[in-house]
mmCIF file of C-alpha atoms in Angstrom:
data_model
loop_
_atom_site.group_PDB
_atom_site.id
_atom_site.type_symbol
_atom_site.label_atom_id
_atom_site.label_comp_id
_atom_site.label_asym_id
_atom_site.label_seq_id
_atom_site.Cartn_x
_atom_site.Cartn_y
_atom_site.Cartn_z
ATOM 1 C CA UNK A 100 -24.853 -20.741 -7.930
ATOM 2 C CA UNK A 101 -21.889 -18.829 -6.266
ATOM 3 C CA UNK A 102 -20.442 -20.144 -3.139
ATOM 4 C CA UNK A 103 -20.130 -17.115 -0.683
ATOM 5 C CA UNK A 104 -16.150 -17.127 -0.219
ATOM 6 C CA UNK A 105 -16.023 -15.275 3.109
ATOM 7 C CA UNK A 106 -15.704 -18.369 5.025
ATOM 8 C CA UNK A 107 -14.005 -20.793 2.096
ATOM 9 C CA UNK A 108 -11.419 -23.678 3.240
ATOM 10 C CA UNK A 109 -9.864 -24.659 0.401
ATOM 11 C CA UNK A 110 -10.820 -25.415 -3.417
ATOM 12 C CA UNK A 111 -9.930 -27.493 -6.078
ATOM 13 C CA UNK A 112 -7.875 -27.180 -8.768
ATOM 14 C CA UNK A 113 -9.547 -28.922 -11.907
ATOM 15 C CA UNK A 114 -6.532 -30.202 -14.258
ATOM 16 C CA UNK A 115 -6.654 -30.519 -17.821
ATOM 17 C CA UNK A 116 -5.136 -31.778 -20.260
ATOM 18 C CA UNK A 117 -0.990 -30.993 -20.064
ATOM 19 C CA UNK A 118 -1.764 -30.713 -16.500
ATOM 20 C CA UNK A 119 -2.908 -26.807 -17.115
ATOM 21 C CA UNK A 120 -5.206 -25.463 -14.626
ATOM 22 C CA UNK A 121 -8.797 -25.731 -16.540
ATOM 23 C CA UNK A 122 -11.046 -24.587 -13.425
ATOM 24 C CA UNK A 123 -10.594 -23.761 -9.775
ATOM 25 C CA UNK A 124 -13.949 -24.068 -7.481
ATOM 26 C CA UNK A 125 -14.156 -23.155 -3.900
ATOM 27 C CA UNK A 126 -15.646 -24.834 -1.249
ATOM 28 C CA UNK A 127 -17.003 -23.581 1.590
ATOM 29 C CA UNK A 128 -18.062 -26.935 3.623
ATOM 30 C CA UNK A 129 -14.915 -28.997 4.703
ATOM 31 C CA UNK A 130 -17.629 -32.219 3.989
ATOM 32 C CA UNK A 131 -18.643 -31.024 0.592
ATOM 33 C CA UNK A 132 -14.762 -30.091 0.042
ATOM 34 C CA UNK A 133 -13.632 -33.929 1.806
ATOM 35 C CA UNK A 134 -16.333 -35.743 -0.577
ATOM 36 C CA UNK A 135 -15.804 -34.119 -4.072
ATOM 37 C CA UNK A 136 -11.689 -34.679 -3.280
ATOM 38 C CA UNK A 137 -12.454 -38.493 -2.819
ATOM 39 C CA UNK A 138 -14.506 -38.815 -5.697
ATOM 40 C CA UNK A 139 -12.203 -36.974 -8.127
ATOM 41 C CA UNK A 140 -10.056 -39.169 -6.666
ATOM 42 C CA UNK A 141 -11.644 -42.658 -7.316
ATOM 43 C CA UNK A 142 -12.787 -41.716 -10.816
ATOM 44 C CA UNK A 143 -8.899 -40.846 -11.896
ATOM 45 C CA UNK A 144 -9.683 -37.396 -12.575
ATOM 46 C CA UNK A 145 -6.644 -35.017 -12.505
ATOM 47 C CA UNK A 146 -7.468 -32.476 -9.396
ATOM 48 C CA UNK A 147 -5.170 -30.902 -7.266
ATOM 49 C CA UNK A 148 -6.687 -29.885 -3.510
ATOM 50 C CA UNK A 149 -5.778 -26.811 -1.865
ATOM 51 C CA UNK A 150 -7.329 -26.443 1.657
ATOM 52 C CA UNK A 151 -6.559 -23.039 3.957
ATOM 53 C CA UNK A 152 -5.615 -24.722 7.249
ATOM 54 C CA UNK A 153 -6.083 -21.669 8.843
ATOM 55 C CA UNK A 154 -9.856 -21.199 7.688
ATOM 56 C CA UNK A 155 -10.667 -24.984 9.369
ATOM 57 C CA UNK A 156 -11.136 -25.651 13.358
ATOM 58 C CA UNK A 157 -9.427 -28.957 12.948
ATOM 59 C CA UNK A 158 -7.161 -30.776 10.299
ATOM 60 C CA UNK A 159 -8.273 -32.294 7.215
ATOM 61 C CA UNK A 160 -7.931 -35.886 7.604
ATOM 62 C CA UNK A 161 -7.929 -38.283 4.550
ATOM 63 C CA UNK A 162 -6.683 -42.444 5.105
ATOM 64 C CA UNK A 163 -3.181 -43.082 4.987
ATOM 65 C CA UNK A 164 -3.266 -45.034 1.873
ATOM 66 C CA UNK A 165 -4.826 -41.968 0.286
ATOM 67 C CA UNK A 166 -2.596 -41.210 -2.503
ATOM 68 C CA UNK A 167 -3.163 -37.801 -4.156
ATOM 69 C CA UNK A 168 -1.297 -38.177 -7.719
ATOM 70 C CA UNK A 169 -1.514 -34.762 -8.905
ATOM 71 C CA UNK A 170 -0.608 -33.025 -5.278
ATOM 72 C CA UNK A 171 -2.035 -31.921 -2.400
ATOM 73 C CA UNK A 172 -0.983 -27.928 -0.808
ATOM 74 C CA UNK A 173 -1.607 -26.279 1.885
ATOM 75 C CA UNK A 174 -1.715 -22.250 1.779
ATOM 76 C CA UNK A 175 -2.710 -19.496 3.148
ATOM 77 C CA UNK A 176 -5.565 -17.956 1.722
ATOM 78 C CA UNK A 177 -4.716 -14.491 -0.268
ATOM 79 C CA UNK A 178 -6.771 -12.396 -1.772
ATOM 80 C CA UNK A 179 -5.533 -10.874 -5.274
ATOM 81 C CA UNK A 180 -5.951 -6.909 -5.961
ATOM 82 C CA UNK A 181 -7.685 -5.531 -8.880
ATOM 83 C CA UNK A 182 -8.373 -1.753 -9.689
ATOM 84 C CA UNK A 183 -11.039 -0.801 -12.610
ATOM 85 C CA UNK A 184 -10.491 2.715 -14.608
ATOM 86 C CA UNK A 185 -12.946 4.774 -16.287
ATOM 87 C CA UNK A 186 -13.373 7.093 -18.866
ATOM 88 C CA UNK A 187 -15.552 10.018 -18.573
ATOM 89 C CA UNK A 188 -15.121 11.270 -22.268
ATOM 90 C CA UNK A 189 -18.410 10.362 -24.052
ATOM 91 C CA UNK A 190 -17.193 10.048 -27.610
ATOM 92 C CA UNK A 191 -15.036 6.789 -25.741
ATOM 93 C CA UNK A 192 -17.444 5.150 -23.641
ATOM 94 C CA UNK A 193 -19.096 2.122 -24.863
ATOM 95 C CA UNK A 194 -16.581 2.405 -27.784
ATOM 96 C CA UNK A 195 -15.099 -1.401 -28.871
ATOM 97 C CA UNK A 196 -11.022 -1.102 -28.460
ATOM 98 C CA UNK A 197 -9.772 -0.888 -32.069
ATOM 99 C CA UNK A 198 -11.556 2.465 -32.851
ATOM 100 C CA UNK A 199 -10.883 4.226 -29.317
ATOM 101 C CA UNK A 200 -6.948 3.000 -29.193
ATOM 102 C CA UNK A 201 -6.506 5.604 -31.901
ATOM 103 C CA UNK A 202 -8.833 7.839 -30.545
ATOM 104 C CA UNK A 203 -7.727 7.478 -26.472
ATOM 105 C CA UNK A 204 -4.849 6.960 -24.081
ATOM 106 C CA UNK A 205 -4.361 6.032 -20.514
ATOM 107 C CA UNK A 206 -4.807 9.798 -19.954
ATOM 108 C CA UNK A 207 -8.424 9.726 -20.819
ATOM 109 C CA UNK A 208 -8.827 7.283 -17.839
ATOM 110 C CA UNK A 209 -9.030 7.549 -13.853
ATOM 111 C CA UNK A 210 -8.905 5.263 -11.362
ATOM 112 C CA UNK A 211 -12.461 4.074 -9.851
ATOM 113 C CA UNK A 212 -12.010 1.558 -7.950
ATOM 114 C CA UNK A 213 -9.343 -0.630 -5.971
ATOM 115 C CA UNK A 214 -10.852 -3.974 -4.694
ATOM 116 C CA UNK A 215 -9.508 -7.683 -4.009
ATOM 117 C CA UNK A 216 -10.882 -10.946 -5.944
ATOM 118 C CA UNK A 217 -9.981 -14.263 -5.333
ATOM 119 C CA UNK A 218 -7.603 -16.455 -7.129
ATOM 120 C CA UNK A 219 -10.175 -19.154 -8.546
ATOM 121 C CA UNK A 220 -12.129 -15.441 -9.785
ATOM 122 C CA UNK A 221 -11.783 -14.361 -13.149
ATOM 123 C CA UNK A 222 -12.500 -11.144 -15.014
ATOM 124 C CA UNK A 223 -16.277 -12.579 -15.626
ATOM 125 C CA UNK A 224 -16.381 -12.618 -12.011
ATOM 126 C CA UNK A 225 -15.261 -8.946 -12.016
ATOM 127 C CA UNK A 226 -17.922 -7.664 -14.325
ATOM 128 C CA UNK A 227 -20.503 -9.832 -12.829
ATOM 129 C CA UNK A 228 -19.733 -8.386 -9.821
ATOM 130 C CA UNK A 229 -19.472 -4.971 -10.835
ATOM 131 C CA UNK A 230 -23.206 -5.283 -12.998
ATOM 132 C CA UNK A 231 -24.889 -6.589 -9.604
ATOM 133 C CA UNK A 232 -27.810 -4.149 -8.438
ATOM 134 C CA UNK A 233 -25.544 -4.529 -4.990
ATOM 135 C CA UNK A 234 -22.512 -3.884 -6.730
ATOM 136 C CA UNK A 235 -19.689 -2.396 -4.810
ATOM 137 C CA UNK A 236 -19.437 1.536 -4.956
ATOM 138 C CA UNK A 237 -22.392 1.519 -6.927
ATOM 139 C CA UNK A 238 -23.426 5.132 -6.077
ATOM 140 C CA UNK A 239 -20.080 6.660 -7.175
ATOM 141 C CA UNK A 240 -19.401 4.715 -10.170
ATOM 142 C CA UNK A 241 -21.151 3.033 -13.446
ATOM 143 C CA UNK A 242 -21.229 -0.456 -13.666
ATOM 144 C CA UNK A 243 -18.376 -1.845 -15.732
ATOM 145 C CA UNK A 244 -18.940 -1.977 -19.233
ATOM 146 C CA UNK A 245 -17.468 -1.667 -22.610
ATOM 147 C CA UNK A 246 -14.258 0.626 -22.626
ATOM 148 C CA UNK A 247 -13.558 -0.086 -19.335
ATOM 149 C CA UNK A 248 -10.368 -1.393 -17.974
ATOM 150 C CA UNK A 249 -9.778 -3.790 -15.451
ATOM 151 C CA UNK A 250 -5.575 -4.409 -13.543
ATOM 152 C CA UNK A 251 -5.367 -7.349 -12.332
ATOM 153 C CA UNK A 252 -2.282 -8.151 -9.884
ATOM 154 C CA UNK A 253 -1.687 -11.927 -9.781
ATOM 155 C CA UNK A 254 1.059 -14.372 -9.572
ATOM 156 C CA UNK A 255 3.630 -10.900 -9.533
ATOM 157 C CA UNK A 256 2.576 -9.986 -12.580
ATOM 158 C CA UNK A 257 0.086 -6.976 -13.724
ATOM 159 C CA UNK A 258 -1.883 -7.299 -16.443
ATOM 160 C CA UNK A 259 -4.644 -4.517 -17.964
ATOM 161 C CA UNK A 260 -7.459 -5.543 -19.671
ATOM 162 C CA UNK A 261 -9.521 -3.386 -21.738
ATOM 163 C CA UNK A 262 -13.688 -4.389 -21.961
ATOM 164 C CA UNK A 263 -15.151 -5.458 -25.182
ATOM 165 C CA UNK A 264 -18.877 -6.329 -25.957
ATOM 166 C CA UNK A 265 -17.626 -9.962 -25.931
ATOM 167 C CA UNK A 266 -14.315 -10.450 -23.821
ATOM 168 C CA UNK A 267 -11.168 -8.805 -22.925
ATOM 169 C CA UNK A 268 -8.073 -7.520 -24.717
ATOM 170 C CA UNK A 269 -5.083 -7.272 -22.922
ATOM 171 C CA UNK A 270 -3.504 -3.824 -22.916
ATOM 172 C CA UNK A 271 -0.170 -4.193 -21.289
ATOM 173 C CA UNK A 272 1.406 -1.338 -22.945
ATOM 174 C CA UNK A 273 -1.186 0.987 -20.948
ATOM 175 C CA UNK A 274 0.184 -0.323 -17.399
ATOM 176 C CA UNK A 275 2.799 2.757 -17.345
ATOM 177 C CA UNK A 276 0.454 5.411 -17.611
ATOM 178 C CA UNK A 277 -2.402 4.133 -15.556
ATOM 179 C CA UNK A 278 -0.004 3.572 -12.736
ATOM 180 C CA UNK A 279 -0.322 7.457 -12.734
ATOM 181 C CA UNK A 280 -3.558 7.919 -13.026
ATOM 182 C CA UNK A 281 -4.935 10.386 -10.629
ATOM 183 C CA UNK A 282 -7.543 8.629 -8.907
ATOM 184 C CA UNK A 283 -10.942 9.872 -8.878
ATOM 185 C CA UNK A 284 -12.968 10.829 -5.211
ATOM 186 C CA UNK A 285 -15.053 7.549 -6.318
ATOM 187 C CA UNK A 286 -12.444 5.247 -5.648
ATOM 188 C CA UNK A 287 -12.715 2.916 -3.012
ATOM 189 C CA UNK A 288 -10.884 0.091 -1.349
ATOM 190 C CA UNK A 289 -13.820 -2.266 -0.120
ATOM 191 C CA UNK A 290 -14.465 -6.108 -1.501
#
């Protein structure tokens, strides 16, 4: 089950091996967020805490002999933008990416949406989110599907990602044109 992230105080950074980032989960009680950084802790696996001081009434205390190998940060919590562009041609909708790249451009697209996710979400999150019956701007736009594309705007760097039926394919070289997409009057900027 999702944690609701309106009211989240930190989360963890799972490490893997190389010390990459393998999974990031947010927590939402300091207690939960206190206990599961202890026990990561006394089993020896790699995590790295990051706690929003300004999300908690009173400072996260740990012992003073509490060593935290793989770091311990402190941020402020920031939300990530995201915008989603459709296409309203019907030969291209629901159409897998190799086929419509030779059939399409960024000109066959508008903007439908501009909305923030957070930075332990992931596309999945996106289209989850997007597919809900309470989905944001759900009476102005489809659900996200196949064809789709999704900008995401994190670490200062944009990426586009076009929708398969299983996945994502990055589509980079579409960034310049979608920039100048003319937005549709669906588009909203709500989370």
């Amino acid at each position: 089950m999702e944690e609701k992230t309106d009211k989240v105080v930190g989360y963890i950074e799972y490490l893997g091996a190389g010390g990459m980032i393998g999974e990031i989960v947010p927590y939402t009680s300091v207690e939960k967020f206190k206990d599961e950084i202890l026990d990561s802790l006394d089993c020896g696996r790699p995590v790295t805490p990051v706690v929003f001081s300004d999300e908690l009434d009173e400072p996260l205390q740990f012992d003073s002999d509490t060593y935290f190998p793989w770091g311990f940060r402190s941020e402020m919590r920031v939300q990530i933008p995201y915008e989603i562009y459709q296409t309203n041609r019907r030969d291209l909708v629901f159409m897998e990416y190799s086929p419509a790249r030779l059939a399409a451009g960024a000109k066959d697209y508008e903007l439908v949406y501009k909305g923030q996710m957070e930075r332990w979400e992931t596309l999945d999150s996106i289209y989850s989110r997007h597919n809900r019956d309470d989905r944001p701007n759900a009476k102005t736009m489809r659900s996200v599907s196949v064809s789709d594309i999704i900008v995401t705007h994190k670490d200062n760097e944009t990426h586009a990602f076009y929708v398969q039926p299983i996945g994502y394919k990055q589509v980079d070289n579409l960034l310049p044109e979608l920039e100048n997409a003319t937005p549709s009057k669906a588009e909203q900027h709500e989370r």
